[in-house]
Amino acid sequence: MTERYCNILAAVDGSPQAHQALMEAVEAARRNNARLYIAQVINSSGLLLNRATPIAQIIEEEKKAALKLLEEEVAGVDYYNKQMITCVGSPKKALCFDLPEVYKIDLIYIGATGKGKLERMLVGSTTDYVVNNAPCDVMVVR
């Protein structure tokens, strides 16, 4: 485990566990004087369900909703060195590989659960995937 973290990623999805993970990530960023990245990944696999609407329009609407959620989450965060990130793709891949590589993440905070029970069974847990595949330390928050 790294003694000092420089770049911390907090994954948010609107769930209570993700919010708690964000609050703990803020405290870890303060303790380490680290850069805090707050990310929401728009799951691209669910975007193709509505085929009557052009995909570009769907992505734009999802990005606006994601940015609104991020702004709501960050509204209570009193930390100077933070950056909000929204991206489209596989949450598992983005949180585990893409974002850590681009932003040199050395610690990921993620909620223990975020989806409903049925969806977790069908798709698999993003948290489980990140814990088992991330290239850096992962803190799971309940």
Short mmCIF file of N, CA and C in Angstrom, two decimals:
data_model
loop_
_atom_site.label_atom_id
_atom_site.label_comp_id
_atom_site.label_asym_id
_atom_site.label_seq_id
_atom_site.Cartn_x
_atom_site.Cartn_y
_atom_site.Cartn_z
N MET A 1 0.84 -1.18 0.00
CA MET A 1 0.00 0.00 0.00
C MET A 1 0.88 1.24 0.00
N THR A 2 0.54 2.21 -0.82
CA THR A 2 1.28 3.45 -0.92
C THR A 2 1.16 4.24 0.38
N GLU A 3 2.24 4.87 0.80
CA GLU A 3 2.20 5.67 2.02
C GLU A 3 1.52 7.01 1.80
N ARG A 4 1.67 7.57 0.60
CA ARG A 4 1.03 8.84 0.28
C ARG A 4 0.40 8.71 -1.09
N TYR A 5 -0.86 9.04 -1.16
CA TYR A 5 -1.58 8.99 -2.43
C TYR A 5 -1.57 10.37 -3.06
N CYS A 6 -1.38 10.42 -4.39
CA CYS A 6 -1.34 11.69 -5.10
C CYS A 6 -2.59 11.96 -5.92
N ASN A 7 -3.19 10.90 -6.48
CA ASN A 7 -4.35 11.02 -7.35
C ASN A 7 -5.40 10.01 -6.93
N ILE A 8 -6.50 10.51 -6.40
CA ILE A 8 -7.56 9.66 -5.87
C ILE A 8 -8.80 9.80 -6.74
N LEU A 9 -9.39 8.64 -7.07
CA LEU A 9 -10.60 8.60 -7.88
C LEU A 9 -11.77 8.16 -7.03
N ALA A 10 -12.86 8.91 -7.07
CA ALA A 10 -14.10 8.53 -6.39
C ALA A 10 -15.16 8.30 -7.47
N ALA A 11 -15.73 7.10 -7.49
CA ALA A 11 -16.77 6.76 -8.46
C ALA A 11 -18.14 7.06 -7.86
N VAL A 12 -18.95 7.83 -8.57
CA VAL A 12 -20.29 8.15 -8.08
C VAL A 12 -21.34 7.67 -9.08
N ASP A 13 -22.49 7.26 -8.53
CA ASP A 13 -23.59 6.82 -9.38
C ASP A 13 -24.95 7.22 -8.81
N GLY A 14 -24.95 8.04 -7.80
CA GLY A 14 -26.20 8.47 -7.19
C GLY A 14 -26.65 7.62 -6.03
N SER A 15 -25.97 6.52 -5.76
CA SER A 15 -26.35 5.64 -4.66
C SER A 15 -25.80 6.17 -3.33
N PRO A 16 -26.44 5.80 -2.21
CA PRO A 16 -25.92 6.23 -0.90
C PRO A 16 -24.50 5.75 -0.63
N GLN A 17 -24.17 4.52 -1.07
CA GLN A 17 -22.83 4.01 -0.85
C GLN A 17 -21.79 4.80 -1.64
N ALA A 18 -22.13 5.19 -2.85
CA ALA A 18 -21.20 5.98 -3.66
C ALA A 18 -21.00 7.36 -3.04
N HIS A 19 -22.06 7.93 -2.49
CA HIS A 19 -21.93 9.23 -1.82
C HIS A 19 -21.01 9.11 -0.60
N GLN A 20 -21.17 8.05 0.17
CA GLN A 20 -20.30 7.83 1.33
C GLN A 20 -18.86 7.62 0.88
N ALA A 21 -18.66 6.90 -0.23
CA ALA A 21 -17.32 6.70 -0.77
C ALA A 21 -16.71 8.05 -1.16
N LEU A 22 -17.51 8.92 -1.75
CA LEU A 22 -17.03 10.25 -2.11
C LEU A 22 -16.60 11.04 -0.88
N MET A 23 -17.41 10.99 0.17
CA MET A 23 -17.07 11.74 1.39
C MET A 23 -15.76 11.21 2.00
N GLU A 24 -15.57 9.91 1.98
CA GLU A 24 -14.33 9.34 2.51
C GLU A 24 -13.16 9.66 1.60
N ALA A 25 -13.38 9.70 0.30
CA ALA A 25 -12.32 10.06 -0.65
C ALA A 25 -11.87 11.50 -0.43
N VAL A 26 -12.81 12.38 -0.12
CA VAL A 26 -12.47 13.78 0.17
C VAL A 26 -11.53 13.85 1.37
N GLU A 27 -11.85 13.10 2.41
CA GLU A 27 -10.99 13.11 3.60
C GLU A 27 -9.62 12.53 3.31
N ALA A 28 -9.57 11.47 2.51
CA ALA A 28 -8.28 10.88 2.13
C ALA A 28 -7.47 11.87 1.30
N ALA A 29 -8.14 12.59 0.40
CA ALA A 29 -7.45 13.60 -0.42
C ALA A 29 -6.89 14.71 0.47
N ARG A 30 -7.65 15.13 1.45
CA ARG A 30 -7.16 16.15 2.39
C ARG A 30 -5.91 15.66 3.14
N ARG A 31 -6.00 14.44 3.68
CA ARG A 31 -4.87 13.89 4.45
C ARG A 31 -3.60 13.77 3.62
N ASN A 32 -3.78 13.49 2.34
CA ASN A 32 -2.64 13.26 1.45
C ASN A 32 -2.29 14.47 0.58
N ASN A 33 -3.07 15.55 0.70
CA ASN A 33 -2.92 16.71 -0.17
C ASN A 33 -2.92 16.25 -1.64
N ALA A 34 -3.88 15.40 -1.96
CA ALA A 34 -3.95 14.75 -3.27
C ALA A 34 -4.96 15.43 -4.19
N ARG A 35 -4.82 15.17 -5.45
CA ARG A 35 -5.80 15.59 -6.45
C ARG A 35 -6.95 14.59 -6.38
N LEU A 36 -8.20 15.07 -6.34
CA LEU A 36 -9.38 14.23 -6.26
C LEU A 36 -10.15 14.29 -7.57
N TYR A 37 -10.33 13.14 -8.17
CA TYR A 37 -11.12 13.00 -9.39
C TYR A 37 -12.44 12.35 -9.03
N ILE A 38 -13.54 13.01 -9.38
CA ILE A 38 -14.87 12.50 -9.08
C ILE A 38 -15.51 12.12 -10.41
N ALA A 39 -15.76 10.82 -10.59
CA ALA A 39 -16.18 10.34 -11.92
C ALA A 39 -17.51 9.64 -11.90
N GLN A 40 -18.26 9.88 -12.97
CA GLN A 40 -19.44 9.09 -13.24
C GLN A 40 -19.30 8.55 -14.65
N VAL A 41 -19.47 7.24 -14.78
CA VAL A 41 -19.36 6.59 -16.08
C VAL A 41 -20.76 6.25 -16.57
N ILE A 42 -21.10 6.74 -17.74
CA ILE A 42 -22.38 6.44 -18.35
C ILE A 42 -22.24 5.09 -19.04
N ASN A 43 -23.02 4.13 -18.60
CA ASN A 43 -22.92 2.78 -19.13
C ASN A 43 -23.45 2.73 -20.56
N SER A 44 -22.55 2.54 -21.51
CA SER A 44 -22.92 2.56 -22.92
C SER A 44 -23.79 1.37 -23.33
N SER A 45 -23.74 0.28 -22.58
CA SER A 45 -24.54 -0.89 -22.97
C SER A 45 -26.04 -0.63 -22.84
N GLY A 46 -26.45 0.28 -21.98
CA GLY A 46 -27.86 0.58 -21.82
C GLY A 46 -28.37 1.67 -22.75
N LEU A 47 -27.49 2.29 -23.51
CA LEU A 47 -27.89 3.41 -24.36
C LEU A 47 -28.59 3.00 -25.64
N LEU A 48 -28.42 1.78 -26.05
CA LEU A 48 -28.98 1.36 -27.33
C LEU A 48 -30.39 0.81 -27.22
N LEU A 49 -30.97 0.86 -26.04
CA LEU A 49 -32.32 0.32 -25.86
C LEU A 49 -33.38 1.11 -26.61
N ASN A 50 -33.20 2.41 -26.71
CA ASN A 50 -34.17 3.26 -27.39
C ASN A 50 -33.66 3.54 -28.81
N ARG A 51 -34.02 2.72 -29.76
CA ARG A 51 -33.48 2.84 -31.12
C ARG A 51 -34.18 3.93 -31.93
N ALA A 52 -35.28 4.47 -31.45
CA ALA A 52 -35.99 5.52 -32.18
C ALA A 52 -35.25 6.85 -32.08
N THR A 53 -34.43 7.01 -31.07
CA THR A 53 -33.68 8.24 -30.86
C THR A 53 -32.25 8.05 -31.34
N PRO A 54 -31.70 9.02 -32.09
CA PRO A 54 -30.31 8.89 -32.54
C PRO A 54 -29.35 8.75 -31.35
N ILE A 55 -28.34 7.90 -31.50
CA ILE A 55 -27.41 7.62 -30.41
C ILE A 55 -26.71 8.88 -29.93
N ALA A 56 -26.38 9.80 -30.83
CA ALA A 56 -25.71 11.04 -30.43
C ALA A 56 -26.60 11.85 -29.48
N GLN A 57 -27.89 11.87 -29.75
CA GLN A 57 -28.83 12.58 -28.88
C GLN A 57 -28.94 11.90 -27.52
N ILE A 58 -28.99 10.57 -27.52
CA ILE A 58 -29.07 9.82 -26.27
C ILE A 58 -27.83 10.09 -25.42
N ILE A 59 -26.66 10.04 -26.05
CA ILE A 59 -25.41 10.28 -25.32
C ILE A 59 -25.39 11.69 -24.75
N GLU A 60 -25.82 12.66 -25.53
CA GLU A 60 -25.84 14.05 -25.05
C GLU A 60 -26.77 14.20 -23.85
N GLU A 61 -27.95 13.59 -23.91
CA GLU A 61 -28.90 13.65 -22.79
C GLU A 61 -28.32 12.96 -21.55
N GLU A 62 -27.68 11.81 -21.74
CA GLU A 62 -27.06 11.09 -20.62
C GLU A 62 -25.92 11.90 -20.01
N LYS A 63 -25.14 12.57 -20.84
CA LYS A 63 -24.04 13.40 -20.32
C LYS A 63 -24.58 14.56 -19.48
N LYS A 64 -25.67 15.17 -19.95
CA LYS A 64 -26.27 16.26 -19.18
C LYS A 64 -26.77 15.76 -17.82
N ALA A 65 -27.42 14.59 -17.83
CA ALA A 65 -27.91 14.00 -16.57
C ALA A 65 -26.75 13.65 -15.65
N ALA A 66 -25.67 13.11 -16.23
CA ALA A 66 -24.49 12.75 -15.43
C ALA A 66 -23.85 13.99 -14.83
N LEU A 67 -23.74 15.05 -15.62
CA LEU A 67 -23.15 16.29 -15.11
C LEU A 67 -23.99 16.88 -13.99
N LYS A 68 -25.32 16.82 -14.15
CA LYS A 68 -26.21 17.31 -13.09
C LYS A 68 -26.00 16.51 -11.80
N LEU A 69 -25.93 15.17 -11.91
CA LEU A 69 -25.68 14.33 -10.74
C LEU A 69 -24.34 14.67 -10.11
N LEU A 70 -23.30 14.83 -10.93
CA LEU A 70 -21.98 15.17 -10.40
C LEU A 70 -22.01 16.51 -9.67
N GLU A 71 -22.68 17.49 -10.25
CA GLU A 71 -22.77 18.81 -9.61
C GLU A 71 -23.49 18.72 -8.27
N GLU A 72 -24.55 17.89 -8.20
CA GLU A 72 -25.25 17.70 -6.94
C GLU A 72 -24.35 17.02 -5.91
N GLU A 73 -23.61 16.01 -6.33
CA GLU A 73 -22.70 15.30 -5.43
C GLU A 73 -21.59 16.22 -4.94
N VAL A 74 -21.05 17.02 -5.83
CA VAL A 74 -19.91 17.87 -5.50
C VAL A 74 -20.33 19.12 -4.74
N ALA A 75 -21.61 19.47 -4.77
CA ALA A 75 -22.09 20.68 -4.09
C ALA A 75 -21.70 20.70 -2.62
N GLY A 76 -21.69 19.57 -1.97
CA GLY A 76 -21.34 19.53 -0.55
C GLY A 76 -19.87 19.24 -0.29
N VAL A 77 -19.07 19.17 -1.34
CA VAL A 77 -17.66 18.83 -1.18
C VAL A 77 -16.82 20.09 -1.08
N ASP A 78 -16.25 20.28 0.09
CA ASP A 78 -15.41 21.44 0.33
C ASP A 78 -13.94 21.01 0.23
N TYR A 79 -13.48 20.93 -1.01
CA TYR A 79 -12.08 20.56 -1.24
C TYR A 79 -11.62 21.28 -2.50
N TYR A 80 -10.49 21.92 -2.42
CA TYR A 80 -10.04 22.82 -3.48
C TYR A 80 -9.49 22.10 -4.72
N ASN A 81 -8.89 20.94 -4.56
CA ASN A 81 -8.16 20.29 -5.64
C ASN A 81 -8.95 19.11 -6.20
N LYS A 82 -10.04 19.42 -6.89
CA LYS A 82 -10.91 18.36 -7.40
C LYS A 82 -11.25 18.61 -8.87
N GLN A 83 -11.56 17.51 -9.54
CA GLN A 83 -11.97 17.60 -10.94
C GLN A 83 -13.09 16.60 -11.17
N MET A 84 -14.15 17.04 -11.88
CA MET A 84 -15.26 16.16 -12.21
C MET A 84 -15.01 15.55 -13.59
N ILE A 85 -15.37 14.27 -13.70
CA ILE A 85 -15.19 13.55 -14.96
C ILE A 85 -16.48 12.81 -15.29
N THR A 86 -16.93 12.96 -16.54
CA THR A 86 -18.00 12.10 -17.05
C THR A 86 -17.47 11.44 -18.31
N CYS A 87 -17.76 10.17 -18.46
CA CYS A 87 -17.36 9.47 -19.67
C CYS A 87 -18.39 8.40 -20.00
N VAL A 88 -18.38 7.97 -21.25
CA VAL A 88 -19.31 6.96 -21.73
C VAL A 88 -18.52 5.70 -22.03
N GLY A 89 -19.04 4.56 -21.57
CA GLY A 89 -18.38 3.29 -21.84
C GLY A 89 -18.78 2.26 -20.81
N SER A 90 -17.94 1.27 -20.66
CA SER A 90 -18.15 0.24 -19.65
C SER A 90 -17.65 0.77 -18.31
N PRO A 91 -18.51 0.86 -17.29
CA PRO A 91 -18.04 1.33 -15.99
C PRO A 91 -16.88 0.49 -15.46
N LYS A 92 -16.94 -0.81 -15.65
CA LYS A 92 -15.87 -1.69 -15.18
C LYS A 92 -14.54 -1.31 -15.83
N LYS A 93 -14.54 -1.18 -17.14
CA LYS A 93 -13.31 -0.87 -17.88
C LYS A 93 -12.82 0.54 -17.57
N ALA A 94 -13.74 1.49 -17.54
CA ALA A 94 -13.34 2.88 -17.30
C ALA A 94 -12.73 3.06 -15.92
N LEU A 95 -13.40 2.52 -14.89
CA LEU A 95 -12.91 2.69 -13.52
C LEU A 95 -11.65 1.89 -13.23
N CYS A 96 -11.51 0.78 -13.92
CA CYS A 96 -10.41 -0.13 -13.63
C CYS A 96 -9.17 0.15 -14.49
N PHE A 97 -9.37 0.59 -15.72
CA PHE A 97 -8.23 0.74 -16.62
C PHE A 97 -8.09 2.15 -17.21
N ASP A 98 -9.14 2.65 -17.86
CA ASP A 98 -9.04 3.90 -18.60
C ASP A 98 -8.70 5.09 -17.71
N LEU A 99 -9.52 5.34 -16.70
CA LEU A 99 -9.30 6.50 -15.84
C LEU A 99 -8.00 6.40 -15.03
N PRO A 100 -7.71 5.23 -14.44
CA PRO A 100 -6.42 5.14 -13.72
C PRO A 100 -5.21 5.41 -14.60
N GLU A 101 -5.28 4.99 -15.86
CA GLU A 101 -4.15 5.23 -16.76
C GLU A 101 -4.03 6.71 -17.13
N VAL A 102 -5.13 7.31 -17.52
CA VAL A 102 -5.11 8.71 -17.97
C VAL A 102 -4.74 9.66 -16.83
N TYR A 103 -5.29 9.43 -15.64
CA TYR A 103 -5.10 10.37 -14.53
C TYR A 103 -4.08 9.89 -13.50
N LYS A 104 -3.39 8.81 -13.78
CA LYS A 104 -2.35 8.26 -12.88
C LYS A 104 -2.91 8.03 -11.48
N ILE A 105 -4.07 7.40 -11.41
CA ILE A 105 -4.77 7.14 -10.15
C ILE A 105 -4.00 6.13 -9.32
N ASP A 106 -3.84 6.42 -8.02
CA ASP A 106 -3.18 5.45 -7.14
C ASP A 106 -4.10 4.96 -6.03
N LEU A 107 -5.34 5.45 -5.99
CA LEU A 107 -6.33 4.96 -5.03
C LEU A 107 -7.73 5.22 -5.58
N ILE A 108 -8.57 4.18 -5.57
CA ILE A 108 -9.95 4.30 -6.04
C ILE A 108 -10.88 4.08 -4.86
N TYR A 109 -11.83 5.00 -4.67
CA TYR A 109 -12.92 4.83 -3.70
C TYR A 109 -14.17 4.49 -4.47
N ILE A 110 -14.85 3.43 -4.04
CA ILE A 110 -16.06 2.98 -4.73
C ILE A 110 -17.04 2.41 -3.70
N GLY A 111 -18.32 2.61 -3.94
CA GLY A 111 -19.35 2.07 -3.06
C GLY A 111 -19.45 0.56 -3.20
N ALA A 112 -19.82 -0.10 -2.10
CA ALA A 112 -19.95 -1.56 -2.12
C ALA A 112 -21.04 -2.00 -3.08
N THR A 113 -22.13 -1.25 -3.14
CA THR A 113 -23.21 -1.54 -4.07
C THR A 113 -23.71 -0.23 -4.64
N GLY A 114 -24.29 -0.32 -5.81
CA GLY A 114 -24.84 0.88 -6.42
C GLY A 114 -26.06 0.54 -7.23
N LYS A 115 -26.09 -0.67 -7.74
CA LYS A 115 -27.19 -1.10 -8.58
C LYS A 115 -28.17 -1.92 -7.76
N GLY A 116 -29.31 -2.21 -8.36
CA GLY A 116 -30.27 -3.08 -7.72
C GLY A 116 -29.77 -4.52 -7.72
N LYS A 117 -30.35 -5.34 -6.87
CA LYS A 117 -29.94 -6.72 -6.69
C LYS A 117 -30.03 -7.52 -8.00
N LEU A 118 -31.13 -7.37 -8.74
CA LEU A 118 -31.31 -8.11 -9.98
C LEU A 118 -30.27 -7.72 -11.01
N GLU A 119 -30.03 -6.43 -11.16
CA GLU A 119 -29.06 -5.98 -12.16
C GLU A 119 -27.66 -6.46 -11.82
N ARG A 120 -27.30 -6.49 -10.54
CA ARG A 120 -25.99 -7.01 -10.13
C ARG A 120 -25.85 -8.47 -10.53
N MET A 121 -26.93 -9.25 -10.36
CA MET A 121 -26.88 -10.68 -10.71
C MET A 121 -26.71 -10.85 -12.22
N LEU A 122 -27.38 -10.03 -13.01
CA LEU A 122 -27.33 -10.17 -14.46
C LEU A 122 -26.03 -9.64 -15.05
N VAL A 123 -25.57 -8.51 -14.58
CA VAL A 123 -24.42 -7.85 -15.19
C VAL A 123 -23.13 -8.11 -14.42
N GLY A 124 -23.22 -8.40 -13.16
CA GLY A 124 -22.02 -8.57 -12.34
C GLY A 124 -21.71 -7.27 -11.63
N SER A 125 -21.04 -7.37 -10.54
CA SER A 125 -20.76 -6.20 -9.74
C SER A 125 -19.54 -5.44 -10.26
N THR A 126 -19.74 -4.17 -10.54
CA THR A 126 -18.64 -3.31 -10.95
C THR A 126 -17.60 -3.25 -9.83
N THR A 127 -18.07 -3.15 -8.59
CA THR A 127 -17.15 -3.09 -7.45
C THR A 127 -16.27 -4.33 -7.38
N ASP A 128 -16.88 -5.50 -7.52
CA ASP A 128 -16.09 -6.74 -7.50
C ASP A 128 -15.03 -6.73 -8.59
N TYR A 129 -15.43 -6.29 -9.76
CA TYR A 129 -14.49 -6.26 -10.89
C TYR A 129 -13.32 -5.31 -10.61
N VAL A 130 -13.64 -4.12 -10.11
CA VAL A 130 -12.59 -3.14 -9.83
C VAL A 130 -11.65 -3.65 -8.75
N VAL A 131 -12.21 -4.24 -7.69
CA VAL A 131 -11.38 -4.77 -6.60
C VAL A 131 -10.39 -5.81 -7.13
N ASN A 132 -10.86 -6.66 -8.02
CA ASN A 132 -10.03 -7.76 -8.51
C ASN A 132 -9.12 -7.42 -9.67
N ASN A 133 -9.32 -6.26 -10.32
CA ASN A 133 -8.54 -5.96 -11.53
C ASN A 133 -7.84 -4.61 -11.55
N ALA A 134 -8.12 -3.75 -10.61
CA ALA A 134 -7.53 -2.40 -10.64
C ALA A 134 -6.01 -2.47 -10.47
N PRO A 135 -5.31 -1.56 -11.13
CA PRO A 135 -3.86 -1.52 -11.02
C PRO A 135 -3.36 -0.78 -9.78
N CYS A 136 -4.29 -0.36 -8.93
CA CYS A 136 -3.92 0.43 -7.76
C CYS A 136 -4.75 -0.04 -6.55
N ASP A 137 -4.56 0.61 -5.42
CA ASP A 137 -5.34 0.30 -4.24
C ASP A 137 -6.79 0.70 -4.44
N VAL A 138 -7.69 -0.07 -3.81
CA VAL A 138 -9.13 0.19 -3.90
C VAL A 138 -9.70 0.18 -2.49
N MET A 139 -10.50 1.19 -2.18
CA MET A 139 -11.19 1.27 -0.91
C MET A 139 -12.69 1.11 -1.19
N VAL A 140 -13.28 0.05 -0.66
CA VAL A 140 -14.71 -0.20 -0.83
C VAL A 140 -15.44 0.32 0.40
N VAL A 141 -16.46 1.13 0.16
CA VAL A 141 -17.17 1.78 1.26
C VAL A 141 -18.61 1.27 1.30
N ARG A 142 -19.07 0.92 2.51
CA ARG A 142 -20.45 0.46 2.70
C ARG A 142 -21.30 1.57 3.25
#
